[in-house]
Tab-separated table of C-alpha atoms in Angstrom:
chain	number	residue	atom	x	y	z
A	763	UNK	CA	61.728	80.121	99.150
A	764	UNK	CA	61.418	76.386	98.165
A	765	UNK	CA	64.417	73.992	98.967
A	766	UNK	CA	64.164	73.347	95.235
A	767	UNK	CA	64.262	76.689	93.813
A	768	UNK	CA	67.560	77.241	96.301
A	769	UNK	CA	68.971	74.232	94.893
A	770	UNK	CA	68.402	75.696	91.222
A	771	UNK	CA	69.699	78.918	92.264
A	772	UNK	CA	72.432	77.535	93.971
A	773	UNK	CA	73.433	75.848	90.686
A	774	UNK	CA	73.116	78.087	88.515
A	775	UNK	CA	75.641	80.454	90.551
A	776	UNK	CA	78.051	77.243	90.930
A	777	UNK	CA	77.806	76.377	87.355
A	778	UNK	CA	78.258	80.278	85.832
A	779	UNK	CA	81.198	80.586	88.002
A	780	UNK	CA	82.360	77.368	87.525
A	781	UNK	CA	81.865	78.168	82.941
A	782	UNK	CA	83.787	81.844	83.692
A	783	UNK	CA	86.486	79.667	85.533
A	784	UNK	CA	86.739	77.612	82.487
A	785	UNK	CA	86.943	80.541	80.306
A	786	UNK	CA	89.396	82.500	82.508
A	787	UNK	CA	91.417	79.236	83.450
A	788	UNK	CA	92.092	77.901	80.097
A	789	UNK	CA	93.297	80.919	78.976
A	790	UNK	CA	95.306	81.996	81.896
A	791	UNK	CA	97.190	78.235	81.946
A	792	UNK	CA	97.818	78.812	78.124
A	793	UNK	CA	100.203	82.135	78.614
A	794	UNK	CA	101.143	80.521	82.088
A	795	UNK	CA	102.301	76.804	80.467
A	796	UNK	CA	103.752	78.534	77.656
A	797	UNK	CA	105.633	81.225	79.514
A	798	UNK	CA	107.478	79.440	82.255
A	799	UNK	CA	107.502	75.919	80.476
A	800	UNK	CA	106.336	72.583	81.094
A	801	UNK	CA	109.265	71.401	83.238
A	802	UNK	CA	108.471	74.322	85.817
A	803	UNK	CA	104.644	73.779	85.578
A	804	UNK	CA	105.535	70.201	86.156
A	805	UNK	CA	107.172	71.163	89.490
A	806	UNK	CA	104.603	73.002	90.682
A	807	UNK	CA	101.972	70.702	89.550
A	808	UNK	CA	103.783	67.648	91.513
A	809	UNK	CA	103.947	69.532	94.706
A	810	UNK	CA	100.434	70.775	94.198
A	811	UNK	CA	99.412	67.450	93.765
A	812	UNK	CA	101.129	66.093	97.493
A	813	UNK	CA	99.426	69.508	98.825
A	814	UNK	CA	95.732	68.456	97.578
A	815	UNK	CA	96.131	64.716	98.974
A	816	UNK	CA	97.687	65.883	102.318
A	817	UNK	CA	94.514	68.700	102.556
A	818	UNK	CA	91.821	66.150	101.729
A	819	UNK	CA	94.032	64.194	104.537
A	820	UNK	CA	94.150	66.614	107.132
A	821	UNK	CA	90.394	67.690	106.841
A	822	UNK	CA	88.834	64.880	108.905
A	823	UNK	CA	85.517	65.236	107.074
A	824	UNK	CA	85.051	68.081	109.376
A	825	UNK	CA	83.731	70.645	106.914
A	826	UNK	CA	81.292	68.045	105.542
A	827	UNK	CA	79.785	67.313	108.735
A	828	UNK	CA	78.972	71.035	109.475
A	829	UNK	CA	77.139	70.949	106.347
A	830	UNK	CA	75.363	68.107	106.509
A	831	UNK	CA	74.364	67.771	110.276
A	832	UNK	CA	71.007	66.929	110.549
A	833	UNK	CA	69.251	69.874	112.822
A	834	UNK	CA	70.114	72.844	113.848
A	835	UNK	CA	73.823	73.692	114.643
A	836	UNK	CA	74.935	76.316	117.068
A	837	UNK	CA	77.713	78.224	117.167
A	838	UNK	CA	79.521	75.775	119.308
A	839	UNK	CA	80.206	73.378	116.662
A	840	UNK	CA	81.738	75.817	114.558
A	841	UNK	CA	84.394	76.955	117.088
A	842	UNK	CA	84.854	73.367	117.959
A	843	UNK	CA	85.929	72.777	114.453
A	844	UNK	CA	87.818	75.518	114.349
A	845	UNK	CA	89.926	74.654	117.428
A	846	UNK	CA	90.273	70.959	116.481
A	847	UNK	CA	91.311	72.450	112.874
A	848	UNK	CA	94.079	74.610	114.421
A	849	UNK	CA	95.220	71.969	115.890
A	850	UNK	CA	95.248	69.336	112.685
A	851	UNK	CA	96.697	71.605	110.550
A	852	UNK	CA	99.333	72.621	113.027
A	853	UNK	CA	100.655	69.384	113.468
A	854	UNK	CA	100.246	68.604	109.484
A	855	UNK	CA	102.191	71.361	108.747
A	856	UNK	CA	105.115	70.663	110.624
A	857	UNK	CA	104.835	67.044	109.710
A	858	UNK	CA	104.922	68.019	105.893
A	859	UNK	CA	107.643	70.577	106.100
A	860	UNK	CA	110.014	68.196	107.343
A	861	UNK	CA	108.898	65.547	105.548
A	862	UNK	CA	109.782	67.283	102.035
A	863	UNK	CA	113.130	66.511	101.925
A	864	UNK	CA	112.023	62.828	101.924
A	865	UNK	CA	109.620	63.213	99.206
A	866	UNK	CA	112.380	65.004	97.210
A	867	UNK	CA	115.006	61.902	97.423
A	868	UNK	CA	112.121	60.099	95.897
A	869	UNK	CA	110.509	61.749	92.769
A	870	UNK	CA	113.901	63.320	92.266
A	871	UNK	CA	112.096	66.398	90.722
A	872	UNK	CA	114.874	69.787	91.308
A	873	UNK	CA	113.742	72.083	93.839
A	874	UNK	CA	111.191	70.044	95.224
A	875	UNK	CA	111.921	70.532	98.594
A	876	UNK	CA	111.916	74.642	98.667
A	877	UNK	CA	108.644	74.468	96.511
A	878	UNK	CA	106.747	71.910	98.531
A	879	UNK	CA	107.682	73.559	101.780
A	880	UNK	CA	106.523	77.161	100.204
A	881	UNK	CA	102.609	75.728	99.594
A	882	UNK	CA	102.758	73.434	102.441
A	883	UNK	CA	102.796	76.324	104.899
A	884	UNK	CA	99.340	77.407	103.025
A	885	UNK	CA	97.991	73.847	104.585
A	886	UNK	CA	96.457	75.561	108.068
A	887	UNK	CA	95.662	78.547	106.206
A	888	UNK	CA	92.991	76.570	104.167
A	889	UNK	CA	92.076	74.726	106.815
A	890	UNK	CA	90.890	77.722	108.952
A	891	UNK	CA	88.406	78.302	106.130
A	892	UNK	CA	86.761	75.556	106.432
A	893	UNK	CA	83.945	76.394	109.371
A	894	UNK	CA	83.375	79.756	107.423
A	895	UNK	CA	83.197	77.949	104.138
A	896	UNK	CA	80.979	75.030	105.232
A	897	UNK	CA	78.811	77.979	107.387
A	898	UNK	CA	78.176	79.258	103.450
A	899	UNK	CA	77.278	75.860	101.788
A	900	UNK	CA	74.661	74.766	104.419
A	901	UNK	CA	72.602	77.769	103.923
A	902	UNK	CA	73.315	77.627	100.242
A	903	UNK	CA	74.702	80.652	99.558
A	904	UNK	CA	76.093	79.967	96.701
A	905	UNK	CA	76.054	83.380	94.974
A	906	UNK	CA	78.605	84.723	97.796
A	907	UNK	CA	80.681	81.532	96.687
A	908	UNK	CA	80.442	81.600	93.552
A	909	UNK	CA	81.675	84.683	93.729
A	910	UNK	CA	84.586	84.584	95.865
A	911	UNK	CA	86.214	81.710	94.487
A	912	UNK	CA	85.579	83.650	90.857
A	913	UNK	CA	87.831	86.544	92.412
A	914	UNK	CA	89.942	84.535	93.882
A	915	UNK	CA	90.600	82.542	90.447
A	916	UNK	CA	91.481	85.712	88.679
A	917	UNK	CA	93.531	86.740	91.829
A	918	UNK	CA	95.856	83.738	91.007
A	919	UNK	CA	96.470	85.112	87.539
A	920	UNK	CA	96.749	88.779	88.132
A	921	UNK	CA	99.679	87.858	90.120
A	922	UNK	CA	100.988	84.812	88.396
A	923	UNK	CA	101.260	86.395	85.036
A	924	UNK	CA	103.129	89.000	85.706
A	925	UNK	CA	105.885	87.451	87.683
A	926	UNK	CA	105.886	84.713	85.243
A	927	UNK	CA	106.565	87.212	82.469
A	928	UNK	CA	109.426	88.774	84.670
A	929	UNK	CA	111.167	85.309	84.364
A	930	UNK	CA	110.023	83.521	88.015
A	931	UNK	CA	109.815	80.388	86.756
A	932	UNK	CA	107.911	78.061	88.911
A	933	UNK	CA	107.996	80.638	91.601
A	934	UNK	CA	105.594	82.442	89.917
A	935	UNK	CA	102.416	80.041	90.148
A	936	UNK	CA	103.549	79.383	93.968
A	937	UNK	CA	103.337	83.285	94.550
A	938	UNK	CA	99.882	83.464	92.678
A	939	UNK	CA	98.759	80.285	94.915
A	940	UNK	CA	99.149	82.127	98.066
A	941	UNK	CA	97.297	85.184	96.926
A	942	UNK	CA	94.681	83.396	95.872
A	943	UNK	CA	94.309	81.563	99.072
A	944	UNK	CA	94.629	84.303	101.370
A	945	UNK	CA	92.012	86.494	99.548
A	946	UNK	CA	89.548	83.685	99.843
A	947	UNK	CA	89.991	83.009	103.647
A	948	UNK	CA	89.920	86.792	104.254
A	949	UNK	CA	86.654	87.301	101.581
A	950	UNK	CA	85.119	83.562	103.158
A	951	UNK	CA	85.151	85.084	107.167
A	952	UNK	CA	83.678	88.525	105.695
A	953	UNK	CA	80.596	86.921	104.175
A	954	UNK	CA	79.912	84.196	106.611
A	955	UNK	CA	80.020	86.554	109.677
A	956	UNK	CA	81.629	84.105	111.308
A	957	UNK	CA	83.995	85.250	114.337
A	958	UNK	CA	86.023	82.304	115.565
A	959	UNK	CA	87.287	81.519	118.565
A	960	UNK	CA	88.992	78.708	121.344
A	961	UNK	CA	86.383	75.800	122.523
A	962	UNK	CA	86.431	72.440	123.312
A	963	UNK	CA	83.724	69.771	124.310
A	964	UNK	CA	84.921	66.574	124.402
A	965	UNK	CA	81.223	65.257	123.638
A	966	UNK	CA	81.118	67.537	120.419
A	967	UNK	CA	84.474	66.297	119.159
A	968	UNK	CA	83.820	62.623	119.333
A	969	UNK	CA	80.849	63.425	117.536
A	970	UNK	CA	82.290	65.635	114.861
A	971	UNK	CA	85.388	63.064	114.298
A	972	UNK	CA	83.017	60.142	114.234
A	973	UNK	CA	80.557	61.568	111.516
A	974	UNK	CA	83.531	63.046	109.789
A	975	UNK	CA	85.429	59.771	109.489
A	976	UNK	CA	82.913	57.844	108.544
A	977	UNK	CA	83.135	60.085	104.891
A	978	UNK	CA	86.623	60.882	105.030
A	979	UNK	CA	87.953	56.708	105.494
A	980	UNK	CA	87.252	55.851	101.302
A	981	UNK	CA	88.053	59.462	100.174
A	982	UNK	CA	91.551	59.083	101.835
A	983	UNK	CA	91.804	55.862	99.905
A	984	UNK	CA	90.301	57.232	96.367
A	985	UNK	CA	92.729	60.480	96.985
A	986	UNK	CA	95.751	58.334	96.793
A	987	UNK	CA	95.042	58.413	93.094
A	988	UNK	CA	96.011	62.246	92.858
A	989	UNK	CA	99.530	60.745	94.230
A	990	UNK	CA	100.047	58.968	91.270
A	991	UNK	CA	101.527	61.588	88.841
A	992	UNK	CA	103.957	63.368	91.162
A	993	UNK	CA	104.895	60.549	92.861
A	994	UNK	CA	105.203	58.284	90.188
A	995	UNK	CA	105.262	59.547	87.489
A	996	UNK	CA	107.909	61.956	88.750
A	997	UNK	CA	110.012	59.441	89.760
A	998	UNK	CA	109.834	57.698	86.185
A	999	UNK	CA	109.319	60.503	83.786
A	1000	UNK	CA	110.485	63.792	85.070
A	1001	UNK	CA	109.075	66.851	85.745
A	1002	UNK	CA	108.132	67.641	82.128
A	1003	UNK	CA	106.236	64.341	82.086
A	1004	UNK	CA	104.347	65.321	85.292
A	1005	UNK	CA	103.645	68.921	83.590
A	1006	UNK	CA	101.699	67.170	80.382
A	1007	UNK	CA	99.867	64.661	82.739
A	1008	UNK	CA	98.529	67.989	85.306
A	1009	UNK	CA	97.872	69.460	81.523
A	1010	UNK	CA	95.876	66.751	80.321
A	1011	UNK	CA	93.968	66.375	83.824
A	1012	UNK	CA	93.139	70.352	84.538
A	1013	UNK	CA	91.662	70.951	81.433
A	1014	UNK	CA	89.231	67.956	81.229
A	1015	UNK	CA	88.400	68.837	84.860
A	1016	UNK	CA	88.049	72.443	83.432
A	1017	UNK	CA	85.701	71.505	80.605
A	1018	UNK	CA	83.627	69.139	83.026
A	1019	UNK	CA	82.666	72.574	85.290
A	1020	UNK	CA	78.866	71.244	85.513
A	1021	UNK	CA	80.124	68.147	87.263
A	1022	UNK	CA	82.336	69.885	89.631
A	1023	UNK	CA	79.412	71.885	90.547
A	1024	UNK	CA	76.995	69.520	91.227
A	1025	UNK	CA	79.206	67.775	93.681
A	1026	UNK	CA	79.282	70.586	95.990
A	1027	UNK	CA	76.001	71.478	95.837
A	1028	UNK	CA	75.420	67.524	96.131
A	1029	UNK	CA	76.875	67.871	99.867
A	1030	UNK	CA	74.419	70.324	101.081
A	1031	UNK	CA	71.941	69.459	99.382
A	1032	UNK	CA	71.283	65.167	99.555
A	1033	UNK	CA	71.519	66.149	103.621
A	1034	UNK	CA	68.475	67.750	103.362
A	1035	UNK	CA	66.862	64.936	101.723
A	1036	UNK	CA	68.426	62.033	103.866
A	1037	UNK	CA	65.780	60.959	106.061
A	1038	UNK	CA	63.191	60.897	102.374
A	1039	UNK	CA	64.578	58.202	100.437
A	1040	UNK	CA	62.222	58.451	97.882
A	1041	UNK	CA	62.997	62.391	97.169
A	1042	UNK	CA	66.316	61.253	97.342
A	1043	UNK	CA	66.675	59.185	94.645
A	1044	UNK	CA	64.455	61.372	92.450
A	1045	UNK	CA	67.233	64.156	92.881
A	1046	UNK	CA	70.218	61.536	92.179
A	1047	UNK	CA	68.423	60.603	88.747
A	1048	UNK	CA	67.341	64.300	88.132
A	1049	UNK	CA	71.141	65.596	88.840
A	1050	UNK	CA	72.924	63.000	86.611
A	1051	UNK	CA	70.435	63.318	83.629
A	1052	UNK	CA	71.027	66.789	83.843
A	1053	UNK	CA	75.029	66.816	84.025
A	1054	UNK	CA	74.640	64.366	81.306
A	1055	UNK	CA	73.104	66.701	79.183
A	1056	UNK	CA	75.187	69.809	80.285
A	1057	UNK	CA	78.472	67.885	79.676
A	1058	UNK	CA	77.891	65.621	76.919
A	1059	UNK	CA	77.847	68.385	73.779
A	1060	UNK	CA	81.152	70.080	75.303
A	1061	UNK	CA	83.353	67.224	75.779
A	1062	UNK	CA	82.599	65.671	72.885
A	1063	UNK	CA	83.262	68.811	70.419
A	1064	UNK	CA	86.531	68.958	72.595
A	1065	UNK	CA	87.300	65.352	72.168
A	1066	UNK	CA	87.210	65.628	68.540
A	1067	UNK	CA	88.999	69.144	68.278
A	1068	UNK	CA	91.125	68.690	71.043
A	1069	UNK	CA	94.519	66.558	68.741
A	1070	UNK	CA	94.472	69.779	66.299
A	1071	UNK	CA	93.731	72.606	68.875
A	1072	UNK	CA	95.804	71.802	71.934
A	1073	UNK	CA	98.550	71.690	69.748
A	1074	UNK	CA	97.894	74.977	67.785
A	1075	UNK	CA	97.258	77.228	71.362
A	1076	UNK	CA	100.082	74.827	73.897
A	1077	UNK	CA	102.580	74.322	71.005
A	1078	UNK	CA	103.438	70.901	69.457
A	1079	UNK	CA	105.677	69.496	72.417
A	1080	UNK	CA	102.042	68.594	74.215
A	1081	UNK	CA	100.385	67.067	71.325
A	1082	UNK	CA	101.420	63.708	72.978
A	1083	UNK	CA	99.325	64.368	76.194
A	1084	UNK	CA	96.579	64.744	74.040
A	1085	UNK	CA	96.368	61.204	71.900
A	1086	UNK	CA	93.578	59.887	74.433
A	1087	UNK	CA	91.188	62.867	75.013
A	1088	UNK	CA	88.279	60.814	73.751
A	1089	UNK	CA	88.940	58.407	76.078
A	1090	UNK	CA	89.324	61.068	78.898
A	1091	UNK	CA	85.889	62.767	77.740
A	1092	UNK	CA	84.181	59.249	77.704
A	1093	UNK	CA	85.579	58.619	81.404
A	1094	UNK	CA	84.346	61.947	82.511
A	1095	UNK	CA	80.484	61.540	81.620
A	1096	UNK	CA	79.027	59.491	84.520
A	1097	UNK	CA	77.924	61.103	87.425
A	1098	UNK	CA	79.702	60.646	91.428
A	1099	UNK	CA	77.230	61.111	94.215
A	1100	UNK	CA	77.590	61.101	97.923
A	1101	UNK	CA	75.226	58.152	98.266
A	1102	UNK	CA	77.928	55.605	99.678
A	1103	UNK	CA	79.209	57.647	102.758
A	1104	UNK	CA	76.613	56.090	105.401
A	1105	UNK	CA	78.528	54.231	107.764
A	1106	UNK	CA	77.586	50.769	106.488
A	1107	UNK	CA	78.895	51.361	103.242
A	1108	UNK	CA	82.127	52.724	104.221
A	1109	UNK	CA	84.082	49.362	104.142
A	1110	UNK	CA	82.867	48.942	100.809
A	1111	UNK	CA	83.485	51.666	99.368
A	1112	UNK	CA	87.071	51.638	101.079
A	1113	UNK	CA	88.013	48.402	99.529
A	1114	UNK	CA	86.590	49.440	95.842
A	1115	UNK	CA	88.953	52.394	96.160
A	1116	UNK	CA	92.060	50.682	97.215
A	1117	UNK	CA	91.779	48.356	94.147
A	1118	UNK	CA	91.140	51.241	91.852
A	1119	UNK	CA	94.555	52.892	93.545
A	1120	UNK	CA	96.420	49.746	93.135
A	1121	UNK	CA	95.575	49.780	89.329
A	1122	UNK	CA	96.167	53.262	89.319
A	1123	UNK	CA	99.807	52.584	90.728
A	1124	UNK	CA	100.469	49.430	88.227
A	1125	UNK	CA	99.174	51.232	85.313
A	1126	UNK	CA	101.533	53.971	86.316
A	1127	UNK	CA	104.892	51.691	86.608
A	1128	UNK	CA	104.600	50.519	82.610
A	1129	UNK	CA	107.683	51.732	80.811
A	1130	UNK	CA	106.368	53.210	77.965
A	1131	UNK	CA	105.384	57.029	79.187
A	1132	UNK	CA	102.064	56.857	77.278
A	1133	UNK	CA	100.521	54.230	79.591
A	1134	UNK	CA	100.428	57.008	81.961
A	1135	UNK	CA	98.016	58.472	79.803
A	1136	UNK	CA	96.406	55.159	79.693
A	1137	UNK	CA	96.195	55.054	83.577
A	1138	UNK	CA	94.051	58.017	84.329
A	1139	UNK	CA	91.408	57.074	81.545
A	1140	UNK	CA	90.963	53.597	82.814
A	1141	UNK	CA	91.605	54.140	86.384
A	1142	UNK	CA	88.200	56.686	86.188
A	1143	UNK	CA	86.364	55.070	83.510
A	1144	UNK	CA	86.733	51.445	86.094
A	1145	UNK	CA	85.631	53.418	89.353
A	1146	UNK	CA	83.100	54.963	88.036
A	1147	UNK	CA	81.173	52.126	86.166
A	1148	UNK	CA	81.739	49.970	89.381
A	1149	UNK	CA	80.222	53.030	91.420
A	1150	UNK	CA	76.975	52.279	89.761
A	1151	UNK	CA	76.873	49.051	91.552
């Protein structure tokens, strides 16, 4: 089989799980939002936020340069990330845990602390499925991930919904986040046939750290941006405030499920390609055109439905979130591609994305709450035309 027709196949799988998330998540966060309210989704949305940046943190690039390693890889490199990822996440963990208490005095959200400490213990769990996981994307097996992650999805809400419904409050996302994760590592080790185990070459791990910084140095930096509502935003507006931003944000991420497949796929996929520049850049211009047309018709019905239908299925306290979805659908056309993480661009790209997190941050500190809005439709729609460049 062709590296081309994988690639199709692989999308295809990426994007029909990714449109059957949509489908399932959009309805399951409508009865979720409604049922437990958008002060306790706001909770759990701040800590989830601090839990996404400190995972992206702790990850050391290490699952991207399994997949992308030019040549073959044996088994050694696998159990050498797992090791080193015991290890990381280990020392995360217990860095985070007592570090929550901290992050409570500031954002001054209730129950931070108990919350935040709850999904932070999840941290090494996720970060053991990484070698499995990357073992996956770089054969392109993206039906088997496709797949899992599907299950895993509706995992979340078969236990979610209920204890929501039994009056859990917050508690009841948090419980539906560990199931889901825990499936997921069990189902990502089953298909991968990975067994891991204890190994350590010092040679190997300079390598793996060295590649795996080189990526991870500007996607620390353009992370910080995820920081921004729960830290905040939390601080200024509250934990209902932080619930209508994490609103507003998962369901244009939801609707944009073409781009969020492409950008894995991109990963495996532009390594395979990175010693032909010219077949490079004909897949770059191939995959935006086509995102371009996948996205475009759905986020611009949505843009123009979205201040009379969010309303109608949320209820009218988050019609305010809502007043710049055209904005947000305009910001989330263009398409991001992993063409900027070769080490000479890394101090470029570092510096772009500490600007766009400093504007992120001063956007963020206006008094008026709806400049928060403002923030995350800028902040994107800046980045993203100065990525062209």
């Amino acid at each position: 089989m062709s590296l081309r027709t994988k690639v199709l196949q692989g999308g295809f799988y990426l994007a029909l799980r990714q449109g059957l998330g949509m489908l399932i998540g959009v309805g399951g966060v409508l009865v979720l939002t409604r049922t437990i309210g958008p002060q306790a989704y706001g909770i759990y949305a701040g800590v989830l936020g601090v839990y996404a940046y400190l995972h992206s943190l702790s990850q050391w690039g290490i699952g991207v340069y399994l997949i992308r390693r030019e040549g073959e890889i044996k088994e050694e490199a696998y159990h050498q990330a797992f090791t080193f990822l015991l290890v990381l996440g280990g020392m995360f963990t217990v860095l985070a845990w007592f570090a929550a208490p901290l992050l409570e005095s500031w954002v001054r959200l209730p129950t931070f602390t108990s919350v935040a400490r709850t999904v932070f213990l999840g941290l090494l769990l996720n970060l053991l499925s990484l070698p499995a996981l990357a073992r996956l994307e770089r054969g392109l097996q993206y039906r088997q991930v496709a797949m899992i992650e599907l299950l895993g999805q509706i995992t979340f809400y078969l236990i979610a919904l209920p204890l929501a419904f039994s009056g859990f409050g917050m508690w009841a996302p948090v419980a539906g986040w560990w199931a889901q994760q825990t499936f997921i590592c069990g189902l990502y080790y089953r298909a991968s046939r990975y067994r891991p185990r204890l190994y350590w070459n010092h040679n190997l791990f300079r390598e793996m750290v060295g590649y795996g910084l080189s990526y991870s140095a500007s996607i620390w930096v353009w992370q910080l941006r995820t920081l921004v509502n729960p830290v905040i935003v939390g601080r200024f507006g509250g934990a209902e405030m932080v619930g209508y931003v994490a609103l507003t944000i998962r369901m244009v991420e939801t609707l944009s499920f073409v781009k969020s497949a492409t950008w894995r796929l991109s990963i495996a996929v532009l390594a395979k390609l990175q010693g032909d520049v010219k077949r490079l850049t004909q897949a770059i211009t191939e995959g935006m055109q086509l995102q371009i047309l996948a996205l475009g018709p759905i986020l611009v019905v949505f843009g123009w439905a979205a201040p009379w239908l969010v309303p109608l299925l949320f209820g009218p306290q988050c019609s305010r979130s809502w007043r710049f979805t055209r904005l947000l659908r305009s910001a989330t056309w263009p398409t991001r591609c992993l063409i900027f993480t070769r080490r000479h661009y890394t101090c470029c790209v570092i510096i772009l994305m500490s600007l766009l997190f400093i504007l992120s941050t001063l956007f963020s500190l206006q008094v008026r709450p709806i400049c928060w809005y403002h923030d995350w439709v800028w902040l994107d729609m800046v980045g993203l035309r100065s990525l062209r460049y």
